[in-house]
mmCIF file of C-alpha atoms in Angstrom:
data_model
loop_
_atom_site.group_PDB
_atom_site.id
_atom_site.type_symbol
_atom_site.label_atom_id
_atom_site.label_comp_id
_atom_site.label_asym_id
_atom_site.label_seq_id
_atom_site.Cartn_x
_atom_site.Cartn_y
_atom_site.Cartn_z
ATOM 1 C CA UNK A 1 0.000 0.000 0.000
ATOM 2 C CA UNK A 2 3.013 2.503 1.109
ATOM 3 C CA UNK A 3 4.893 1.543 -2.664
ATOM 4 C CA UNK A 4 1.734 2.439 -4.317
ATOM 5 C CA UNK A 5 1.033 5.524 -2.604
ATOM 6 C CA UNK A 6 4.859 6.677 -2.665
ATOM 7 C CA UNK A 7 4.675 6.165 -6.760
ATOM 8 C CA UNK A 8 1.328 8.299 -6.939
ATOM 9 C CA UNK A 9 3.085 11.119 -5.203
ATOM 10 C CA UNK A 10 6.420 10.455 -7.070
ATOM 11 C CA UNK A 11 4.037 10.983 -10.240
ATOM 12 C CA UNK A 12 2.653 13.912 -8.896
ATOM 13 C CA UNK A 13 5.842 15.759 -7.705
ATOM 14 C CA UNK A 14 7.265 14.668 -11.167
ATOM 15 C CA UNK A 15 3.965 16.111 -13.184
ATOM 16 C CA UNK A 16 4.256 19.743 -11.173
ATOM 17 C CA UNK A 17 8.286 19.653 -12.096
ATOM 18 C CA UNK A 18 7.780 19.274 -15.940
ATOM 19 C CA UNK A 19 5.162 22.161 -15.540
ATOM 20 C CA UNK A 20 7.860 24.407 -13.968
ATOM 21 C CA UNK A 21 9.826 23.327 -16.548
ATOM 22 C CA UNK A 22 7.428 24.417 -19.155
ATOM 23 C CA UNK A 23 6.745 27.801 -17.490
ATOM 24 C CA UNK A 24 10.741 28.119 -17.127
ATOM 25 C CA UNK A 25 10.940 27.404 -21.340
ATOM 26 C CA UNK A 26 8.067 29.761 -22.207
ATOM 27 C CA UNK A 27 9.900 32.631 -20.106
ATOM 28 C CA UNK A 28 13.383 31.939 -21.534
ATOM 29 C CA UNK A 29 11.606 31.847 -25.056
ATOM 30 C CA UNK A 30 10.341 35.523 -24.719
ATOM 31 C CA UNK A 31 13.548 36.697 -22.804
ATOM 32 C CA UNK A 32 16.321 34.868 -24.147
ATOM 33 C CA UNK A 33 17.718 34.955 -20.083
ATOM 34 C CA UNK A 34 20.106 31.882 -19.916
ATOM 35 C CA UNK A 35 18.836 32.420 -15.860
ATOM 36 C CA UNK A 36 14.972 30.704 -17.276
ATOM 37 C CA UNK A 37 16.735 28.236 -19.163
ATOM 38 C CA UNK A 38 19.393 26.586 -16.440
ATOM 39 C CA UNK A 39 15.946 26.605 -14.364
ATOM 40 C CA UNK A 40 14.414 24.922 -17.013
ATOM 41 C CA UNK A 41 16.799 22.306 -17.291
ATOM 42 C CA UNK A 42 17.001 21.681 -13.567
ATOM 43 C CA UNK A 43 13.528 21.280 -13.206
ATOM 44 C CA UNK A 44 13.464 19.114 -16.089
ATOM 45 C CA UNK A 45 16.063 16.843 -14.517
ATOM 46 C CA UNK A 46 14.183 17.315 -11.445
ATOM 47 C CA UNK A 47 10.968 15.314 -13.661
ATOM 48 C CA UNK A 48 13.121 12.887 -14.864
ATOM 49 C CA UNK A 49 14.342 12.125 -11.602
ATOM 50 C CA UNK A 50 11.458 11.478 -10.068
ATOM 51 C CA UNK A 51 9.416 9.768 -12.513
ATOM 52 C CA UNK A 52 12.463 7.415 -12.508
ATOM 53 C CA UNK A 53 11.763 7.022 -8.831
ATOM 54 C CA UNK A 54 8.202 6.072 -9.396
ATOM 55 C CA UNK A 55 8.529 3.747 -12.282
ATOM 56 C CA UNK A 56 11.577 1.870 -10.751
ATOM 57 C CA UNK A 57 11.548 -0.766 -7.413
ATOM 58 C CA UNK A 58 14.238 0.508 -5.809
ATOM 59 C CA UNK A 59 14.441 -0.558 -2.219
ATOM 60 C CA UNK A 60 14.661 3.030 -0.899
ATOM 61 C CA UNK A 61 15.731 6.587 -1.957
ATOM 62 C CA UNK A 62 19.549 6.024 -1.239
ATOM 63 C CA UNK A 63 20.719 5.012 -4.765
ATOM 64 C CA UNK A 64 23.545 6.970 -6.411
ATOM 65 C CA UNK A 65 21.640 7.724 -9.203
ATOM 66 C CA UNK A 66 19.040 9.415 -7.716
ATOM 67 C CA UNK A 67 21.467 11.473 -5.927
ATOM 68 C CA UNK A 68 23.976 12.475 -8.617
ATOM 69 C CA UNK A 69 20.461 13.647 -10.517
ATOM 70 C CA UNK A 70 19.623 16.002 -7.737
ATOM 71 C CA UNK A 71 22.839 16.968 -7.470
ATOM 72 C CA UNK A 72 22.895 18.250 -11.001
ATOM 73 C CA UNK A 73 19.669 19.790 -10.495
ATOM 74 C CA UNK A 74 20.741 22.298 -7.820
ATOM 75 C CA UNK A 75 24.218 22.805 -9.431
ATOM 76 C CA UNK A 76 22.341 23.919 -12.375
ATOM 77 C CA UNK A 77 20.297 26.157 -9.693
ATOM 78 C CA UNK A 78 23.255 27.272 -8.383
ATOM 79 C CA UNK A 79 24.989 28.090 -11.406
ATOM 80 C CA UNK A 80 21.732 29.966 -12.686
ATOM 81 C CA UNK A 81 21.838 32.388 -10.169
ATOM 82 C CA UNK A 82 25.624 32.914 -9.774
ATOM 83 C CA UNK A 83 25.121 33.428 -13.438
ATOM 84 C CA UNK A 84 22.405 36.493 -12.945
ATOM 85 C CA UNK A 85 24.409 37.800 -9.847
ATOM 86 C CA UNK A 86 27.330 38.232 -12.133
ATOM 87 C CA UNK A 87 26.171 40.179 -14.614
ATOM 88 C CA UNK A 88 24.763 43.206 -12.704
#
């Protein structure tokens, strides 16, 4: 019962991260800010991620590739707002 429940809200975290994502593209499309599109991208890996969670039987949330995925994400965060800082 606690699998199935955990993969519904996997889905569902996954579903409202490729929105962001969307919303993150449609803003970088009207203002070519590379600040949207590093967002974009981490939120997109951010989907992946956790539809990957969902789909797979993994014993529990401590695999490395889960991990090295979020870790990209918020380097990509990171880097997207070390990126805007820098050029004021």
């Amino acid at each position: 019962m606690t699998s199935n429940l955990s993969a519904v809200l996997s889905g569902a975290v996954a579903m409202a991260s490729f929105a962001t994502t969307l919303f993150f593209v449609r803003f970088w499309r009207q203002t070519s800010d590379v600040f949207f599109l590093l967002f974009a991208l981490a939120f997109a890996i951010d989907a992946v991620s956790r539809a990957a969670l969902g789909l797979t039987h993994v014993s529990n949330e401590i695999e490395p590739m889960f991990y090295l995925l979020r870790l990209a994400m918020f380097a990509l965060i990171i880097a997207a707002i070390s990126v805007k800082n820098r050029s004021r």
